[in-house]
GROMACS .gro file of C-alpha atoms in nm:
model
  235
    1MET     CA    1  -4.390  -1.060   5.335
    2LEU     CA    2  -4.351  -1.179   4.976
    3ILE     CA    3  -4.704  -1.065   4.890
    4ARG     CA    4  -4.635  -0.721   5.032
    5LEU     CA    5  -4.318  -0.688   4.823
    6GLN     CA    6  -4.507  -0.790   4.511
    7ASN     CA    7  -4.765  -0.521   4.579
    8LEU     CA    8  -4.493  -0.259   4.632
    9TRP     CA    9  -4.296  -0.352   4.320
   10PRO     CA   10  -4.492  -0.131   4.073
   11LYS     CA   11  -4.465   0.164   4.310
   12ILE     CA   12  -4.088   0.122   4.334
   13PHE     CA   13  -4.056   0.177   3.959
   14GLN     CA   14  -4.299   0.468   3.967
   15THR     CA   15  -4.125   0.655   4.248
   16SER     CA   16  -3.762   0.562   4.180
   17THR     CA   17  -3.532   0.847   4.078
   18LEU     CA   18  -3.314   0.604   3.881
   19PRO     CA   19  -3.359   0.612   3.503
   20MET     CA   20  -3.512   0.308   3.339
   21LEU     CA   21  -3.264   0.078   3.170
   22GLN     CA   22  -3.206   0.166   2.807
   23ALA     CA   23  -3.000   0.019   2.528
   24ARG     CA   24  -2.646   0.150   2.556
   25ARG     CA   25  -2.403   0.233   2.280
   26SER     CA   26  -2.168  -0.053   2.214
   27LEU     CA   27  -1.796  -0.007   2.275
   28SER     CA   28  -1.747  -0.066   1.906
   29ASP     CA   29  -1.946   0.006   1.595
   30ALA     CA   30  -1.873  -0.344   1.466
   31LEU     CA   31  -2.162  -0.552   1.337
   32PHE     CA   32  -2.246  -0.821   1.595
   33VAL     CA   33  -2.463  -1.032   1.368
   34HIS     CA   34  -2.394  -1.169   1.023
   35ARG     CA   35  -2.586  -1.050   0.720
   36ASP     CA   36  -2.574  -1.229   0.388
   37MET     CA   37  -2.423  -1.012   0.115
   38ASP     CA   38  -2.395  -1.057  -0.258
   39VAL     CA   39  -2.024  -1.129  -0.227
   40ASP     CA   40  -2.099  -1.437  -0.016
   41ALA     CA   41  -2.243  -1.610  -0.322
   42GLU     CA   42  -1.892  -1.613  -0.466
   43SER     CA   43  -1.610  -1.839  -0.350
   44PHE     CA   44  -1.309  -1.747  -0.141
   45GLU     CA   45  -0.972  -1.916  -0.134
   46PHE     CA   46  -0.626  -1.817  -0.019
   47THR     CA   47  -0.391  -1.717  -0.298
   48ASP     CA   48  -0.093  -1.943  -0.361
   49VAL     CA   49   0.128  -1.705  -0.163
   50ASN     CA   50  -0.116  -1.691   0.127
   51LYS     CA   51  -0.155  -2.068   0.127
   52LYS     CA   52   0.216  -2.091   0.200
   53ARG     CA   53   0.176  -1.832   0.474
   54ALA     CA   54  -0.120  -2.023   0.617
   55GLU     CA   55   0.080  -2.346   0.627
   56ALA     CA   56   0.363  -2.163   0.802
   57ILE     CA   57   0.114  -2.032   1.058
   58LEU     CA   58  -0.026  -2.381   1.121
   59LYS     CA   59   0.322  -2.515   1.192
   60ASN     CA   60   0.324  -2.302   1.508
   61TYR     CA   61   0.045  -2.510   1.661
   62PRO     CA   62   0.013  -2.881   1.751
   63ILE     CA   63  -0.219  -3.070   1.516
   64GLU     CA   64  -0.478  -3.118   1.791
   65TYR     CA   65  -0.483  -2.741   1.853
   66ARG     CA   66  -0.514  -2.616   1.495
   67CYS     CA   67  -0.820  -2.415   1.599
   68ALA     CA   68  -0.583  -2.182   1.787
   69ALA     CA   69  -0.472  -2.055   1.445
   70ALA     CA   70  -0.817  -1.906   1.379
   71ILE     CA   71  -0.715  -1.549   1.465
   72PRO     CA   72  -0.399  -1.525   1.248
   73LEU     CA   73  -0.575  -1.703   0.961
   74LEU     CA   74  -0.874  -1.470   0.980
   75ASP     CA   75  -0.631  -1.180   0.977
   76LEU     CA   76  -0.462  -1.326   0.670
   77ALA     CA   77  -0.798  -1.363   0.496
   78GLN     CA   78  -0.891  -1.005   0.581
   79ARG     CA   79  -0.563  -0.871   0.444
   80GLN     CA   80  -0.619  -1.061   0.120
   81TYR     CA   81  -0.981  -0.956   0.068
   82GLY     CA   82  -0.976  -0.612   0.231
   83TRP     CA   83  -1.239  -0.707   0.488
   84LEU     CA   84  -1.386  -1.030   0.627
   85PRO     CA   85  -1.701  -1.155   0.451
   86LEU     CA   86  -1.888  -1.464   0.562
   87LYS     CA   87  -1.738  -1.673   0.282
   88ALA     CA   88  -1.386  -1.599   0.412
   89MET     CA   89  -1.484  -1.703   0.764
   90ASN     CA   90  -1.634  -2.025   0.629
   91TYR     CA   91  -1.316  -2.093   0.432
   92VAL     CA   92  -1.097  -2.048   0.740
   93ALA     CA   93  -1.327  -2.272   0.945
   94ASP     CA   94  -1.311  -2.550   0.687
   95TYR     CA   95  -0.937  -2.497   0.640
   96ILE     CA   96  -0.862  -2.583   1.003
   97GLY     CA   97  -1.152  -2.823   1.062
   98MET     CA   98  -1.327  -2.592   1.307
   99PRO     CA   99  -1.706  -2.551   1.340
  100ARG     CA  100  -1.811  -2.244   1.145
  101MET     CA  101  -2.006  -2.107   1.441
  102ARG     CA  102  -1.687  -2.108   1.650
  103VAL     CA  103  -1.512  -1.900   1.385
  104TYR     CA  104  -1.807  -1.658   1.378
  105GLU     CA  105  -1.772  -1.623   1.755
  106VAL     CA  106  -1.405  -1.532   1.720
  107ALA     CA  107  -1.469  -1.285   1.439
  108THR     CA  108  -1.749  -1.108   1.628
  109PHE     CA  109  -1.551  -1.086   1.952
  110TYR     CA  110  -1.245  -0.908   1.814
  111THR     CA  111  -1.320  -0.566   1.670
  112MET     CA  112  -1.007  -0.575   1.454
  113PHE     CA  113  -1.203  -0.797   1.215
  114ASN     CA  114  -1.405  -0.586   0.972
  115ARG     CA  115  -1.717  -0.774   0.871
  116THR     CA  116  -1.841  -0.493   0.652
  117PRO     CA  117  -1.642  -0.330   0.369
  118VAL     CA  118  -1.391  -0.060   0.459
  119GLY     CA  119  -1.188   0.179   0.249
  120LYS     CA  120  -0.825   0.146   0.151
  121TYR     CA  121  -0.735   0.355   0.455
  122HIS     CA  122  -0.914   0.250   0.773
  123VAL     CA  123  -0.885   0.543   1.013
  124GLN     CA  124  -0.966   0.450   1.372
  125VAL     CA  125  -0.976   0.723   1.635
  126CYS     CA  126  -0.947   0.629   2.002
  127THR     CA  127  -1.196   0.815   2.225
  128THR     CA  128  -1.142   0.641   2.558
  129THR     CA  129  -1.090   0.861   2.866
  130PRO     CA  130  -0.716   0.946   2.830
  131CYS     CA  131  -0.757   1.036   2.463
  132MET     CA  132  -1.083   1.219   2.532
  133LEU     CA  133  -0.914   1.434   2.796
  134ARG     CA  134  -0.644   1.518   2.543
  135GLY     CA  135  -0.886   1.627   2.272
  136SER     CA  136  -0.982   1.314   2.078
  137GLU     CA  137  -1.328   1.452   1.999
  138GLU     CA  138  -1.168   1.728   1.793
  139ILE     CA  139  -0.943   1.470   1.626
  140LEU     CA  140  -1.245   1.256   1.535
  141GLU     CA  141  -1.433   1.551   1.388
  142ALA     CA  142  -1.123   1.653   1.191
  143CYS     CA  143  -1.093   1.302   1.046
  144LYS     CA  144  -1.458   1.305   0.940
  145GLU     CA  145  -1.415   1.648   0.784
  146PHE     CA  146  -1.097   1.577   0.588
  147CYS     CA  147  -1.209   1.228   0.476
  148LYS     CA  148  -1.566   1.321   0.386
  149GLY     CA  149  -1.677   1.202   0.045
  150ASP     CA  150  -1.362   0.999  -0.025
  151PRO     CA  151  -1.442   0.625  -0.063
  152ASN     CA  152  -1.077   0.540   0.002
  153PHE     CA  153  -1.125   0.636   0.368
  154THR     CA  154  -1.333   0.476   0.642
  155VAL     CA  155  -1.341   0.660   0.975
  156ASN     CA  156  -1.444   0.483   1.296
  157GLU     CA  157  -1.451   0.572   1.662
  158VAL     CA  158  -1.293   0.295   1.871
  159GLU     CA  159  -1.213   0.218   2.232
  160CYS     CA  160  -0.861   0.213   2.377
  161ALA     CA  161  -0.586   0.187   2.120
  162GLY     CA  162  -0.344   0.101   2.401
  163ALA     CA  163  -0.120   0.405   2.350
  164CYS     CA  164  -0.263   0.623   2.628
  165VAL     CA  165   0.067   0.794   2.709
  166ASN     CA  166   0.071   0.942   2.358
  167ALA     CA  167  -0.291   1.056   2.356
  168PRO     CA  168  -0.469   1.152   2.145
  169VAL     CA  169  -0.397   0.878   1.892
  170LEU     CA  170  -0.541   0.731   1.576
  171SER     CA  171  -0.444   0.437   1.360
  172VAL     CA  172  -0.444   0.405   0.984
  173ASN     CA  173  -0.445   0.037   0.897
  174ASP     CA  174  -0.143  -0.098   1.093
  175ASP     CA  175   0.022   0.236   1.174
  176TYR     CA  176  -0.026   0.453   1.483
  177TYR     CA  177  -0.012   0.833   1.477
  178GLU     CA  178   0.026   0.993   1.818
  179ASP     CA  179   0.029   1.325   2.009
  180LEU     CA  180  -0.211   1.466   1.752
  181THR     CA  181  -0.364   1.804   1.682
  182ARG     CA  182  -0.617   1.903   1.418
  183GLU     CA  183  -0.335   2.026   1.193
  184ASP     CA  184  -0.156   1.693   1.231
  185VAL     CA  185  -0.469   1.512   1.112
  186LYS     CA  186  -0.496   1.744   0.812
  187HIS     CA  187  -0.133   1.669   0.722
  188ILE     CA  188  -0.171   1.290   0.764
  189ILE     CA  189  -0.487   1.268   0.552
  190GLY     CA  190  -0.338   1.501   0.292
  191GLU     CA  191  -0.027   1.285   0.258
  192LEU     CA  192  -0.234   0.969   0.218
  193LYS     CA  193  -0.451   1.131  -0.048
  194ALA     CA  194  -0.133   1.231  -0.233
  195GLY     CA  195  -0.017   0.868  -0.233
  196ARG     CA  196   0.252   0.920   0.029
  197LYS     CA  197   0.285   0.746   0.364
  198PRO     CA  198   0.331   0.986   0.657
  199LYS     CA  199   0.578   0.883   0.925
  200PRO     CA  200   0.404   0.682   1.200
  201GLY     CA  201   0.454   0.743   1.571
  202PRO     CA  202   0.459   1.070   1.767
  203THR     CA  203   0.441   1.384   1.556
  204GLU     CA  204   0.759   1.586   1.508
  205ARG     CA  205   0.588   1.878   1.676
  206SER     CA  206   0.562   1.679   2.002
  207GLY     CA  207   0.940   1.636   2.020
  208ARG     CA  208   0.904   1.276   2.131
  209PHE     CA  209   1.061   0.970   1.974
  210SER     CA  210   0.846   0.714   2.152
  211CYS     CA  211   0.651   0.714   2.480
  212GLU     CA  212   0.902   0.904   2.695
  213PRO     CA  213   0.762   1.181   2.921
  214SER     CA  214   0.662   1.483   2.714
  215GLY     CA  215   0.803   1.718   2.978
  216GLY     CA  216   1.135   1.538   3.009
  217LEU     CA  217   1.261   1.294   3.270
  218THR     CA  218   1.135   1.346   3.624
  219SER     CA  219   1.282   1.030   3.780
  220LEU     CA  220   1.582   0.802   3.730
  221THR     CA  221   1.780   1.106   3.623
  222ALA     CA  222   2.109   1.001   3.789
  223LYS     CA  223   2.379   0.815   3.603
  224PRO     CA  224   2.304   0.440   3.613
  225TYR     CA  225   2.518   0.239   3.850
  226GLY     CA  226   2.741  -0.024   3.697
  227PRO     CA  227   2.763  -0.396   3.772
  228GLY     CA  228   2.854  -0.481   4.128
  229PHE     CA  229   2.689  -0.179   4.290
  230LYS     CA  230   2.638  -0.249   4.663
  231VAL     CA  231   2.750  -0.608   4.618
  232ARG     CA  232   2.959  -0.749   4.904
  233SER     CA  233   3.329  -0.745   4.826
  234ASP     CA  234   3.375  -1.103   4.944
  235LEU     CA  235   3.135  -1.243   4.686
   0.00000   0.00000   0.00000
């Protein structure tokens, strides 16, 4: 039986209607291997202010679990340097007494860590299904168009920003901009280029303040009942 299967195996691949396996696009455009860069020949060290912040971060963890501070310390290093070069990862690893390879593993797992240089404004456009259905492809193309040729801007396509109810969304550094149209993108990029910070959150055009239903309330519309509702009178 085994011999017969072995003989049939090549024919299965020849006659199968299924496509051959191919390399698939990653869910992020982050670099998954480390490349030495010229900047890694230099040294990295927290500034005096960030050293105080790092010590405050470490106080949140027991001494035997200092390695749990790797993520906030890597974030601190990235905010200081602008991105996360190998020398910064090595510094964080030595700072908390953690094997460097373990820190590399953390930095490559989380796509929020930029291991290649980015511009002053890191524009990340969500293109997961909810955002795609709401027009994120047009938003992405608008970002590329309005940011083209400006080294202060880095535009990336990312997966799930976690704000699906306000799709389509994009983030600029730490701020989210939601319920977007092409004109909204033009306004946001224009404000940033002019040195002004546009208001984060849903656009004024959407009429929303947060993540409430865009069409108004459809449930829980009655006046809330007060304390004691349907509670036995003898209690």
